[in-house]
Short mmCIF file of C-alpha atoms in Angstrom, two decimals:
data_model
loop_
_atom_site.label_atom_id
_atom_site.label_comp_id
_atom_site.label_asym_id
_atom_site.label_seq_id
_atom_site.Cartn_x
_atom_site.Cartn_y
_atom_site.Cartn_z
CA MET A 1 -10.34 166.21 9.76
CA VAL A 2 -7.06 165.69 11.54
CA LEU A 3 -7.29 163.69 14.73
CA GLU A 4 -6.06 166.13 17.29
CA ALA A 5 -5.79 166.71 21.01
CA THR A 6 -5.83 170.41 21.84
CA MET A 7 -4.99 172.27 25.04
CA ILE A 8 -6.26 175.83 25.21
CA CYS A 9 -4.31 178.18 27.47
CA ILE A 10 -6.52 180.97 28.74
CA ASP A 11 -5.26 184.31 29.95
CA ASN A 12 -7.28 185.22 33.04
CA SER A 13 -4.99 187.96 34.31
CA GLU A 14 -6.08 191.43 35.54
CA TRP A 15 -5.46 192.79 32.07
CA MET A 16 -8.52 190.91 30.89
CA ARG A 17 -10.89 193.28 32.67
CA ASN A 18 -10.32 195.87 29.99
CA GLY A 19 -13.35 196.68 27.88
CA ASP A 20 -11.69 197.31 24.54
CA TYR A 21 -13.24 194.09 23.25
CA SER A 22 -16.92 193.98 24.03
CA PRO A 23 -18.11 193.31 26.66
CA CYS A 24 -14.70 192.77 28.21
CA ARG A 25 -11.57 191.01 27.01
CA PHE A 26 -12.22 188.02 29.17
CA GLN A 27 -15.72 187.47 27.86
CA ALA A 28 -14.57 187.86 24.27
CA GLN A 29 -11.88 185.29 24.99
CA ALA A 30 -14.40 182.92 26.55
CA ASP A 31 -16.61 183.14 23.45
CA ALA A 32 -13.64 182.44 21.26
CA VAL A 33 -12.76 179.39 23.37
CA ASN A 34 -16.28 178.03 23.05
CA LEU A 35 -16.13 178.53 19.32
CA ILE A 36 -12.84 176.70 19.03
CA CYS A 37 -14.02 173.79 21.16
CA GLY A 38 -17.10 173.43 19.02
CA ALA A 39 -15.14 173.61 15.80
CA LYS A 40 -12.58 171.06 16.91
CA THR A 41 -15.13 168.50 18.05
CA GLN A 42 -17.18 169.06 14.90
CA SER A 43 -14.33 168.52 12.52
CA ASN A 44 -13.57 165.14 14.05
CA PRO A 45 -15.72 163.58 16.77
CA GLU A 46 -12.71 161.93 18.35
CA ASN A 47 -10.90 165.22 18.82
CA THR A 48 -10.33 166.20 22.43
CA VAL A 49 -9.97 169.64 23.94
CA GLY A 50 -8.69 170.65 27.35
CA ILE A 51 -8.44 174.01 29.12
CA LEU A 52 -6.00 175.55 31.51
CA THR A 53 -5.64 179.02 32.97
CA MET A 54 -2.31 180.75 33.02
CA ALA A 55 -2.86 183.52 35.57
CA GLY A 56 -4.64 183.58 38.91
CA ARG A 57 -2.77 181.73 41.58
CA GLY A 58 -0.69 179.89 39.10
CA VAL A 59 -1.16 177.66 36.12
CA ARG A 60 -4.19 175.49 36.73
CA VAL A 61 -5.61 172.79 34.49
CA LEU A 62 -9.40 173.09 34.37
CA THR A 63 -9.98 170.01 32.26
CA THR A 64 -7.67 167.52 30.65
CA PRO A 65 -8.37 166.80 26.99
CA THR A 66 -11.92 165.53 26.66
CA THR A 67 -14.56 165.14 23.96
CA ASP A 68 -17.26 166.36 26.32
CA LEU A 69 -18.15 169.92 25.29
CA GLY A 70 -20.48 170.35 28.22
CA LYS A 71 -17.69 169.80 30.68
CA ILE A 72 -15.55 172.39 28.96
CA LEU A 73 -18.29 175.00 28.94
CA ALA A 74 -19.02 174.33 32.60
CA CYS A 75 -15.38 174.86 33.53
CA MET A 76 -15.29 178.20 31.80
CA HIS A 77 -17.97 179.52 34.15
CA ASP A 78 -15.84 179.20 37.23
CA VAL A 79 -12.83 181.07 35.98
CA GLU A 80 -11.89 184.19 37.93
CA MET A 81 -9.64 186.98 36.80
CA GLY A 82 -6.56 188.08 38.65
CA GLY A 83 -2.81 187.96 38.79
CA GLU A 84 -0.36 187.87 35.98
CA MET A 85 -0.10 185.50 33.06
CA ASN A 86 2.70 182.96 33.21
CA MET A 87 2.94 181.90 29.57
CA ALA A 88 6.06 179.75 29.78
CA ALA A 89 4.69 177.62 32.60
CA GLY A 90 1.32 177.51 30.89
CA ILE A 91 2.76 176.10 27.71
CA GLN A 92 4.86 173.57 29.56
CA VAL A 93 1.92 172.34 31.60
CA ALA A 94 -0.13 172.13 28.42
CA GLN A 95 2.61 170.04 26.86
CA LEU A 96 2.55 167.70 29.83
CA ALA A 97 -1.22 167.39 29.70
CA LEU A 98 -1.01 166.49 26.03
CA LYS A 99 1.73 163.98 26.64
CA HIS A 100 -0.59 162.05 28.93
CA ARG A 101 -3.53 162.05 26.56
CA GLN A 102 -5.54 158.88 26.32
CA ASN A 103 -5.37 158.38 22.60
CA LYS A 104 -1.75 158.49 21.56
CA ASN A 105 -2.68 158.64 17.90
CA GLN A 106 -3.91 162.19 18.25
CA GLN A 107 -1.73 165.04 17.02
CA GLN A 108 -0.80 167.49 19.76
CA ARG A 109 -1.77 171.15 19.58
CA ILE A 110 -1.64 174.04 22.02
CA ILE A 111 -3.65 177.23 21.53
CA VAL A 112 -2.43 180.19 23.58
CA PHE A 113 -4.46 183.35 24.12
CA ALA A 114 -1.88 186.03 24.80
CA GLY A 115 -3.82 189.03 26.08
CA SER A 116 -1.47 190.54 28.61
CA PRO A 117 2.11 191.71 28.11
CA VAL A 118 4.69 189.00 27.63
CA LYS A 119 7.39 189.42 30.23
CA TYR A 120 9.73 186.72 28.96
CA ASP A 121 12.84 187.14 26.91
CA LYS A 122 12.79 186.21 23.27
CA ARG A 123 15.42 183.55 23.96
CA VAL A 124 13.36 181.84 26.64
CA LEU A 125 10.42 181.69 24.26
CA GLU A 126 12.59 180.28 21.52
CA VAL A 127 13.81 177.48 23.76
CA ILE A 128 10.22 176.66 24.66
CA GLY A 129 9.36 176.66 20.97
CA LYS A 130 12.16 174.28 20.16
CA THR A 131 11.05 171.84 22.85
CA LEU A 132 7.56 171.90 21.43
CA LYS A 133 8.85 171.27 17.94
CA LYS A 134 11.03 168.44 19.13
CA ASN A 135 8.03 166.71 20.64
CA SER A 136 5.96 167.47 17.53
CA VAL A 137 3.47 169.74 19.28
CA ALA A 138 1.90 172.43 17.11
CA LEU A 139 1.18 175.85 18.57
CA ASP A 140 -1.42 178.48 17.69
CA ILE A 141 -1.00 181.93 19.22
CA VAL A 142 -3.85 184.42 19.45
CA ASN A 143 -2.35 187.83 20.07
CA PHE A 144 -4.97 190.26 21.36
CA GLY A 145 -5.43 192.75 24.16
CA GLU A 146 -2.34 194.60 25.36
CA GLU A 147 -0.16 195.89 22.61
CA ASP A 148 3.30 196.83 23.67
CA GLY A 149 6.11 197.20 21.18
CA ARG A 150 7.99 194.00 21.80
CA LYS A 151 5.07 191.61 22.12
CA PRO A 152 4.37 190.78 18.49
CA GLU A 153 8.07 190.34 17.83
CA LYS A 154 8.47 187.94 20.76
CA LEU A 155 5.44 185.93 19.75
CA GLU A 156 6.63 185.73 16.16
CA ALA A 157 9.98 184.44 17.41
CA LEU A 158 8.16 181.79 19.43
CA LEU A 159 6.13 180.82 16.40
CA SER A 160 9.12 180.43 14.13
CA ALA A 161 10.86 178.26 16.72
CA VAL A 162 7.86 175.94 16.90
CA ASN A 163 6.71 176.01 13.35
CA ASN A 164 7.13 172.81 11.45
CA ASN A 165 5.66 172.74 7.97
CA ASP A 166 3.18 175.51 8.66
CA SER A 167 1.28 173.55 11.23
CA SER A 168 1.55 176.41 13.73
CA HIS A 169 -0.05 179.82 13.30
CA ILE A 170 -0.22 183.23 14.90
CA VAL A 171 -3.16 185.60 14.70
CA HIS A 172 -3.07 189.27 15.68
CA ILE A 173 -6.47 190.66 16.59
CA PRO A 174 -6.59 194.39 17.30
CA PRO A 175 -9.54 195.81 19.24
CA GLY A 176 -12.43 196.71 16.98
CA PRO A 177 -16.12 196.42 16.39
CA ASN A 178 -15.95 192.76 15.44
CA ALA A 179 -16.12 190.17 18.14
CA LEU A 180 -12.93 188.24 18.80
CA SER A 181 -14.62 184.98 17.88
CA ASP A 182 -15.90 186.35 14.57
CA VAL A 183 -12.44 187.37 13.52
CA LEU A 184 -11.09 183.99 14.56
CA ILE A 185 -13.50 182.15 12.29
CA SER A 186 -11.65 183.18 9.19
CA THR A 187 -8.21 182.38 10.54
CA PRO A 188 -6.19 179.19 10.22
CA VAL A 189 -6.64 178.66 13.97
CA LEU A 190 -10.14 177.43 13.26
CA ASN A 191 -9.72 176.25 9.74
CA GLY A 192 -6.55 174.23 10.04
CA GLU A 193 -4.44 174.15 6.91
CA GLY A 194 -7.26 174.93 4.48
CA GLY A 195 -7.23 178.61 5.13
CA GLY A 196 -11.00 178.92 5.04
CA SER A 197 -13.96 177.64 3.11
CA ASP A 198 -16.39 179.66 1.01
CA LEU A 199 -18.17 181.24 3.93
CA PRO A 200 -15.34 183.03 5.68
CA ALA A 201 -13.74 184.12 2.41
CA ALA A 202 -16.85 185.93 1.26
CA ALA A 203 -17.57 187.34 4.67
CA GLY A 204 -15.22 190.18 3.93
CA GLY A 205 -18.02 192.00 2.17
CA ASN A 206 -20.08 192.23 5.31
CA ASP A 207 -19.38 193.31 8.85
CA PHE A 208 -21.32 190.44 10.38
CA ASP A 209 -20.75 186.92 9.22
CA PHE A 210 -24.39 186.04 9.18
CA GLY A 211 -25.89 189.30 8.01
CA VAL A 212 -27.67 189.57 11.30
CA ASP A 213 -26.53 191.95 13.96
CA PRO A 214 -26.16 189.95 17.16
CA ASN A 215 -27.51 192.92 19.04
CA LEU A 216 -30.74 192.90 17.12
CA ASP A 217 -31.46 189.28 17.67
CA PRO A 218 -28.94 187.33 19.72
CA GLU A 219 -30.95 184.13 19.68
CA LEU A 220 -31.17 184.10 15.93
CA ALA A 221 -27.47 184.83 15.68
CA LEU A 222 -26.73 181.97 18.02
CA ALA A 223 -28.99 179.56 16.16
CA LEU A 224 -27.37 180.61 12.93
CA ARG A 225 -23.92 180.20 14.29
CA VAL A 226 -24.71 176.70 15.49
CA SER A 227 -26.19 175.67 12.18
CA MET A 228 -23.25 177.25 10.40
CA GLU A 229 -20.84 175.13 12.36
CA GLU A 230 -22.80 172.09 11.27
CA GLU A 231 -22.81 173.33 7.74
CA ARG A 232 -19.07 173.85 7.69
CA ALA A 233 -18.40 170.17 7.77
CA ARG A 234 -20.44 169.67 4.60
CA GLN A 235 -19.08 172.63 2.71
CA GLU A 236 -16.44 170.86 0.64
CA ALA A 237 -18.76 168.37 -0.97
CA ALA A 238 -21.46 170.99 -1.20
CA ALA A 239 -19.26 173.46 -3.06
CA LYS A 240 -18.29 170.84 -5.58
CA ARG A 241 -21.90 169.93 -6.29
CA ALA A 242 -22.92 173.56 -6.44
CA ALA A 243 -20.29 174.21 -9.08
CA GLU A 244 -21.66 171.38 -11.18
CA GLU A 245 -25.21 172.55 -10.74
CA SER A 246 -24.63 176.20 -11.53
CA ALA A 247 -22.70 175.21 -14.60
CA ARG A 248 -25.61 173.09 -15.73
CA GLN A 249 -28.36 175.48 -14.83
CA GLU A 250 -28.37 179.08 -15.97
CA LYS A 251 -30.80 180.79 -13.74
CA VAL A 252 -31.17 184.19 -12.25
CA GLU A 253 -28.90 183.53 -9.31
CA GLU A 254 -25.40 183.96 -10.63
CA PRO A 255 -22.45 182.28 -8.98
CA SER A 256 -21.91 185.53 -7.10
CA SER A 257 -24.94 184.80 -5.06
CA ASN A 258 -23.28 181.56 -4.13
CA SER A 259 -20.23 183.38 -2.96
CA GLN A 260 -22.39 185.75 -1.03
CA ASP A 261 -23.56 182.80 0.99
CA ALA A 262 -21.45 184.06 3.78
CA THR A 263 -23.67 187.05 4.14
CA MET A 264 -26.73 184.92 4.03
CA VAL A 265 -28.56 184.52 7.20
CA ASP A 266 -28.33 180.84 7.79
CA SER A 267 -27.38 177.48 6.49
CA ALA A 268 -30.82 176.94 5.04
CA ASP A 269 -30.15 179.78 2.72
CA ASP A 270 -26.76 178.32 1.91
CA ARG A 271 -28.41 175.15 0.79
CA ALA A 272 -31.19 177.04 -0.91
CA SER A 273 -28.78 179.22 -2.85
CA GLU A 274 -26.54 176.38 -3.84
CA ALA A 275 -29.52 174.47 -5.01
CA SER A 276 -31.01 177.67 -6.31
CA GLY A 277 -30.82 176.46 -9.85
CA ASN A 278 -33.17 173.70 -8.93
CA ASN A 279 -35.21 175.08 -6.13
CA THR A 280 -38.44 176.98 -6.49
CA ASP A 281 -38.88 177.37 -2.79
CA PRO A 282 -40.34 180.86 -2.87
CA VAL A 283 -38.89 182.07 0.38
CA ALA A 284 -35.44 180.81 -0.45
CA ILE A 285 -35.49 182.38 -3.88
CA THR A 286 -36.65 185.72 -2.52
CA LEU A 287 -33.88 185.70 0.00
CA SER A 288 -31.30 184.73 -2.58
CA MET A 289 -32.44 187.50 -4.83
CA GLN A 290 -32.27 190.00 -2.06
CA THR A 291 -28.67 189.26 -1.24
CA PRO A 292 -27.16 190.45 -4.52
CA GLY A 293 -29.20 193.61 -4.14
CA HIS A 294 -27.72 194.19 -0.71
CA ASN A 295 -24.13 193.44 -1.45
CA ASP A 296 -22.74 196.60 0.05
CA PRO A 297 -21.41 196.41 3.54
CA SER A 298 -24.39 198.22 4.93
CA VAL A 299 -25.70 195.59 7.19
CA HIS A 300 -28.89 197.43 7.87
CA ASP A 301 -30.42 196.75 4.49
CA VAL A 302 -29.82 193.09 4.94
CA ASP A 303 -31.18 193.30 8.44
CA MET A 304 -34.39 195.04 7.39
CA SER A 305 -35.21 192.77 4.51
CA GLU A 306 -34.36 189.71 6.52
CA ALA A 307 -36.15 190.91 9.59
CA THR A 308 -39.37 190.57 7.67
CA HIS A 309 -38.57 186.98 6.77
CA GLU A 310 -36.92 186.17 10.04
CA GLU A 311 -39.61 183.90 11.36
CA GLU A 312 -39.89 181.96 8.14
CA GLU A 313 -36.16 181.79 7.75
CA LEU A 314 -35.58 180.49 11.23
CA ALA A 315 -38.32 177.95 10.83
CA ILE A 316 -36.90 176.77 7.56
CA ALA A 317 -33.36 176.79 8.91
CA LEU A 318 -34.30 174.67 11.89
CA GLN A 319 -36.44 172.38 9.87
CA MET A 320 -33.92 171.91 7.16
CA SER A 321 -31.18 171.26 9.61
CA MET A 322 -33.38 168.71 11.31
CA LYS A 323 -34.11 167.25 7.90
CA ASP A 324 -37.79 167.13 8.43
CA GLU A 325 -39.28 165.54 5.36
CA SER A 326 -42.81 166.96 5.68
CA ASP A 327 -41.68 170.46 4.79
CA MET A 328 -39.85 169.31 1.73
CA SER A 329 -43.10 168.94 -0.13
CA LYS A 330 -43.03 172.60 -1.10
CA VAL A 331 -39.66 172.09 -2.77
CA LEU A 332 -39.33 172.05 -6.46
CA GLU A 333 -40.18 169.24 -8.81
CA ASP A 334 -38.01 170.12 -11.69
CA GLN A 335 -38.15 166.64 -13.01
CA SER A 336 -35.59 166.84 -15.73
CA PHE A 337 -32.94 168.25 -13.49
CA VAL A 338 -33.72 166.01 -10.59
CA SER A 339 -33.50 162.91 -12.69
CA SER A 340 -30.17 163.99 -14.09
CA VAL A 341 -28.92 164.65 -10.60
CA LEU A 342 -30.16 161.33 -9.38
CA ALA A 343 -28.58 159.58 -12.30
CA SER A 344 -25.24 161.02 -11.28
CA LEU A 345 -25.51 159.79 -7.72
CA PRO A 346 -24.23 156.29 -7.18
CA GLY A 347 -26.40 153.76 -5.44
CA VAL A 348 -29.60 155.79 -5.48
CA ASP A 349 -32.84 154.26 -6.63
CA PRO A 350 -34.54 157.08 -8.54
CA ASN A 351 -37.88 155.33 -8.55
CA ASP A 352 -38.44 155.67 -4.86
CA PRO A 353 -40.69 158.72 -4.51
CA SER A 354 -39.53 159.64 -1.05
CA VAL A 355 -35.97 159.51 -2.28
CA LYS A 356 -36.94 161.82 -5.11
CA ASP A 357 -38.46 164.38 -2.79
CA LEU A 358 -35.61 164.28 -0.37
CA LEU A 359 -32.94 164.57 -2.96
CA ALA A 360 -34.65 167.46 -4.64
CA SER A 361 -34.73 169.40 -1.42
CA LEU A 362 -31.30 168.55 -0.22
CA GLN A 363 -29.38 169.08 -3.40
CA GLY A 364 -25.93 170.28 -2.99
CA GLN A 365 -25.09 167.86 -0.27
CA SER A 366 -24.32 164.51 -1.72
CA GLU A 367 -23.22 163.14 1.64
CA SER A 368 -26.30 164.12 3.55
CA GLU A 369 -28.42 163.01 0.66
CA GLN A 370 -26.99 159.55 0.78
CA LYS A 371 -27.44 159.41 4.51
CA LYS A 372 -30.99 160.59 4.16
CA LYS A 373 -31.70 158.04 1.53
CA GLU A 374 -30.59 155.35 3.92
CA ASP A 375 -32.48 156.86 6.82
CA GLU A 376 -35.74 157.64 5.11
CA PRO A 377 -36.67 154.40 3.34
CA PRO A 378 -36.34 152.48 6.61
CA ASN A 379 -38.37 155.19 8.33
CA ASP A 380 -41.05 154.95 5.70
CA GLU A 381 -41.22 151.23 6.08
CA LYS A 382 -41.78 151.44 9.82
CA MET B 1 17.30 129.93 10.46
CA ASN B 2 18.74 132.58 8.27
CA LYS B 3 18.81 136.17 9.29
CA VAL B 4 16.74 138.25 6.92
CA ASP B 5 16.33 141.95 6.44
CA LEU B 6 13.30 142.85 8.50
CA VAL B 7 12.32 145.81 6.33
CA ASP B 8 9.60 143.61 4.83
CA PHE B 9 7.97 143.20 8.21
CA VAL B 10 7.83 146.85 9.16
CA ASP B 11 4.31 148.16 9.83
CA TRP B 12 4.59 151.46 7.97
CA SER B 13 1.31 152.83 9.31
CA GLY B 14 2.77 153.05 12.80
CA VAL B 15 6.28 154.23 12.04
CA GLU B 16 7.08 157.48 13.82
CA CYS B 17 10.08 159.70 14.27
CA LEU B 18 10.29 162.57 16.72
CA ASN B 19 12.47 165.59 16.00
CA GLN B 20 13.02 164.74 12.37
CA ASN B 21 13.45 167.43 9.78
CA SER B 22 10.35 167.19 7.61
CA SER B 23 12.28 167.38 4.38
CA HIS B 24 14.78 164.78 5.56
CA SER B 25 12.55 162.20 7.08
CA LEU B 26 12.65 158.63 8.28
CA PRO B 27 11.72 156.84 5.05
CA ASN B 28 14.96 158.19 3.59
CA ALA B 29 16.86 155.96 5.97
CA LEU B 30 14.50 153.05 6.38
CA LYS B 31 12.74 152.35 3.11
CA GLN B 32 14.21 150.17 0.48
CA GLY B 33 15.55 152.20 -2.39
CA TYR B 34 15.77 155.42 -0.43
CA ARG B 35 18.17 154.06 2.09
CA GLU B 36 20.60 152.93 -0.59
CA ASP B 37 20.90 156.53 -1.75
CA ASP B 38 23.51 158.23 0.40
CA GLY B 39 22.24 161.60 -0.69
CA LEU B 40 18.90 160.95 1.02
CA ASN B 41 19.30 161.21 4.76
CA LEU B 42 17.24 161.27 7.89
CA GLU B 43 18.16 164.49 9.67
CA SER B 44 17.31 165.80 13.10
CA ASP B 45 15.64 169.15 13.49
CA ALA B 46 15.61 171.18 16.69
CA ASP B 47 18.62 169.42 18.20
CA GLU B 48 20.75 166.37 17.65
CA GLN B 49 18.53 163.71 19.22
CA LEU B 50 16.16 161.44 17.37
CA LEU B 51 13.50 159.10 18.65
CA ILE B 52 12.32 156.50 16.16
CA ASN B 53 9.51 154.02 16.72
CA ILE B 54 9.23 151.05 14.36
CA PRO B 55 6.36 148.61 14.85
CA PHE B 56 6.37 145.28 13.04
CA THR B 57 3.57 143.42 11.35
CA GLN B 58 4.46 140.32 13.29
CA VAL B 59 6.64 139.33 16.17
CA VAL B 60 10.31 139.15 15.26
CA LYS B 61 13.63 138.30 16.83
CA LEU B 62 16.28 140.89 16.29
CA TYR B 63 19.83 139.84 15.69
CA SER B 64 21.77 142.82 14.44
CA VAL B 65 21.38 146.36 13.26
CA VAL B 66 23.19 148.44 10.67
CA VAL B 67 23.30 152.22 11.07
CA LYS B 68 25.06 154.04 8.29
CA GLY B 69 25.88 157.70 8.49
CA PRO B 70 28.44 160.36 7.64
CA GLU B 71 31.63 160.42 9.68
CA GLU B 72 30.93 163.66 11.51
CA GLU B 73 27.20 163.92 11.88
CA GLY B 74 26.48 160.23 12.09
CA PRO B 75 24.97 158.86 15.29
CA LYS B 76 27.16 157.84 18.21
CA THR B 77 25.14 156.63 21.17
CA VAL B 78 22.18 154.56 20.12
CA LYS B 79 19.77 153.02 22.63
CA LEU B 80 17.34 150.35 21.61
CA PHE B 81 14.09 149.61 23.37
CA SER B 82 11.99 146.57 22.66
CA ASN B 83 8.19 146.86 22.89
CA LYS B 84 8.05 150.32 24.46
CA GLU B 85 5.77 152.51 22.40
CA HIS B 86 4.87 156.17 22.86
CA MET B 87 7.97 157.35 24.61
CA GLY B 88 9.01 160.96 24.55
CA PHE B 89 12.36 162.62 24.94
CA SER B 90 11.56 163.44 28.55
CA ASN B 91 10.98 159.89 29.70
CA VAL B 92 13.21 157.94 27.39
CA ASN B 93 15.99 157.88 29.93
CA GLU B 94 13.76 156.61 32.68
CA PHE B 95 13.62 153.12 31.24
CA PRO B 96 16.62 150.87 30.93
CA PRO B 97 17.28 150.19 27.26
CA SER B 98 17.21 146.66 25.96
CA ASP B 99 20.59 147.38 24.48
CA THR B 100 22.95 150.30 23.96
CA ALA B 101 25.44 150.69 21.16
CA ILE B 102 28.21 153.22 20.81
CA LEU B 103 28.82 153.37 17.11
CA SER B 104 32.35 153.37 15.82
CA PRO B 105 33.34 154.82 12.47
CA ASP B 106 33.35 151.25 11.14
CA ASN B 107 29.76 150.82 12.16
CA LEU B 108 28.94 153.98 10.27
CA LYS B 109 30.39 152.29 7.22
CA GLU B 110 27.80 149.53 7.42
CA LYS B 111 29.51 147.15 9.79
CA PRO B 112 26.59 145.56 11.62
CA VAL B 113 26.16 145.95 15.35
CA VAL B 114 25.35 142.61 16.90
CA LEU B 115 22.79 142.93 19.66
CA LYS B 116 22.10 141.08 22.87
CA TYR B 117 19.96 138.50 21.16
CA VAL B 118 18.28 137.29 24.34
CA LYS B 119 16.76 140.72 24.89
CA PHE B 120 15.17 140.82 21.48
CA GLN B 121 13.39 137.49 21.28
CA ASN B 122 9.88 138.79 21.19
CA VAL B 123 9.86 142.15 19.48
CA ARG B 124 6.55 143.71 18.40
CA SER B 125 7.99 147.17 18.11
CA LEU B 126 11.45 148.66 18.26
CA THR B 127 12.30 152.13 19.51
CA ILE B 128 15.63 153.61 18.53
CA PHE B 129 16.88 156.58 20.55
CA ILE B 130 19.81 158.38 18.98
CA GLU B 131 21.24 160.37 21.83
CA ASP B 132 24.14 162.17 20.22
CA ASN B 133 26.37 162.16 17.20
CA GLN B 134 30.05 161.66 16.46
CA SER B 135 31.14 165.24 16.30
CA GLY B 136 28.68 166.83 18.71
CA SER B 137 27.11 168.92 15.98
CA ASP B 138 23.58 170.25 16.16
CA ILE B 139 22.24 168.00 13.47
CA THR B 140 22.48 164.24 13.33
CA LYS B 141 22.36 162.61 9.91
CA VAL B 142 21.52 158.99 9.22
CA GLN B 143 21.83 157.49 5.77
CA LYS B 144 20.58 153.99 6.41
CA ILE B 145 18.97 151.93 9.13
CA ALA B 146 18.70 148.19 8.48
CA LEU B 147 17.46 145.57 10.90
CA PHE B 148 18.37 141.92 10.65
CA GLY B 149 16.78 138.99 12.38
CA THR B 150 14.22 136.27 11.98
CA THR B 151 10.52 135.94 12.35
CA VAL B 152 9.08 133.84 15.10
CA GLU B 153 7.65 130.60 13.75
CA THR B 154 4.34 131.40 12.15
CA THR B 155 2.00 129.17 10.20
CA ASP B 156 2.75 129.10 6.53
CA MET B 157 -0.77 129.12 5.08
CA LYS B 158 0.43 127.68 1.80
CA GLY B 159 1.75 124.63 3.55
CA LEU B 160 -1.60 123.72 5.06
CA LYS B 161 -3.07 120.69 3.40
CA LYS B 162 -6.68 119.64 3.41
CA ILE B 163 -7.34 116.53 5.44
CA GLU B 164 -8.70 113.82 3.19
CA ASP B 165 -12.16 112.58 4.11
CA HIS B 166 -12.27 108.99 5.25
#
């Protein structure tokens, strides 16, 4: 949750027309940028992100660091491809933009997408790196697209010149079936120092992070991705509570099903699985049980089984993420467990029936539970 | 009024140092205990310059400064700026410093540098720019930074007495 101002340097040179990343390098890059912007603003609402393009007629700042995601997405629409990337100038302009940020308490970070060949000398890049380090600016480099022999070496040299205490990273993404943004999710570029939470770590067992092929149902994939981003922020507390719960409860769903959460379709399932020891929600349990059976990387099995529950899943996912109380009535009343859970939560009045229902359904998220508890009693009183 | 060591009035939450080596950082030179240890130094990282920002918890008047360092890598040209936060290396030379000190080897052995007192009457934050070092080496090392001065008159809450009712 570091307070950070980020400038993203986009490569919009002619090399980005290439289709080795689907649909084309530029589009893959744009998706990745959207993902990063979302992640940054999610992890801390005061984080700002700005965009500049490095090719075209010259380095051009599209937006200075802002918290407004809409503005950033709008800017991305107007970008045209052409010309050659000027990375040195791009980084220097980014540094200047960061220097004039509104909130001086923010840490400075530059993310560079290096898709075309790097024409600079190693030495020039090292000097740039040193200047960045001196002004305590961190740098993340995404190496994709053109692969010529010297490029990785030059970028690594740049990284080591900038790197201070591992705050800067480099990611090499070769062309492949996975989307650029999906690969980025599991890297330190998006996850900061942590190196990834449960979801990305377990995603290795499956080609698609969400177990749903974006081609089959792009809307579902998008909805899932959005709810996953929301879920990410709650993962730490959730994982801790899930560990306590699965230790207490020995049910069918082993801890492996928890780790398979990454392959689960959506955040509703995450919550359902984590709370699986306490949750008799029939749909959630069925889904949880299906996942261990479909552990192998064959996505299709997961797709088929989940296609049949897609409607229900999506409904539950949306409802759960909107915390709609009316649907929680079908959730479990395992009284003994619930009361022990409630007893462990500070400041909760276990005698309030609405609190009981809510907590039972939202187990695994102590933070959102507490928030809910504060929200719901006033709502009920209205 | 007596000059006191202003280390007690430093606002540690806002203390910053640009271009410091993360394993040889500012508290080594500024904090009580660490600064007495000559083995613990503040060292520069990418090049020999250092930019240190020290805010205070209250307004102070600065009288003198002690900068202790090794003979070779100790600082030479030191520029002090009063109440100028958030400077960077690129614009530090655009402002005239409140005072400049060229440290002699005696200064590096803890002889205090007396400052232009009139320029430091109303200091909320102090920025120290170490431009170069004695030997011109790539790394500047500082063993101790101590600031001496007085606080501006502030109300001593303990001295307040309750007015007796008539």
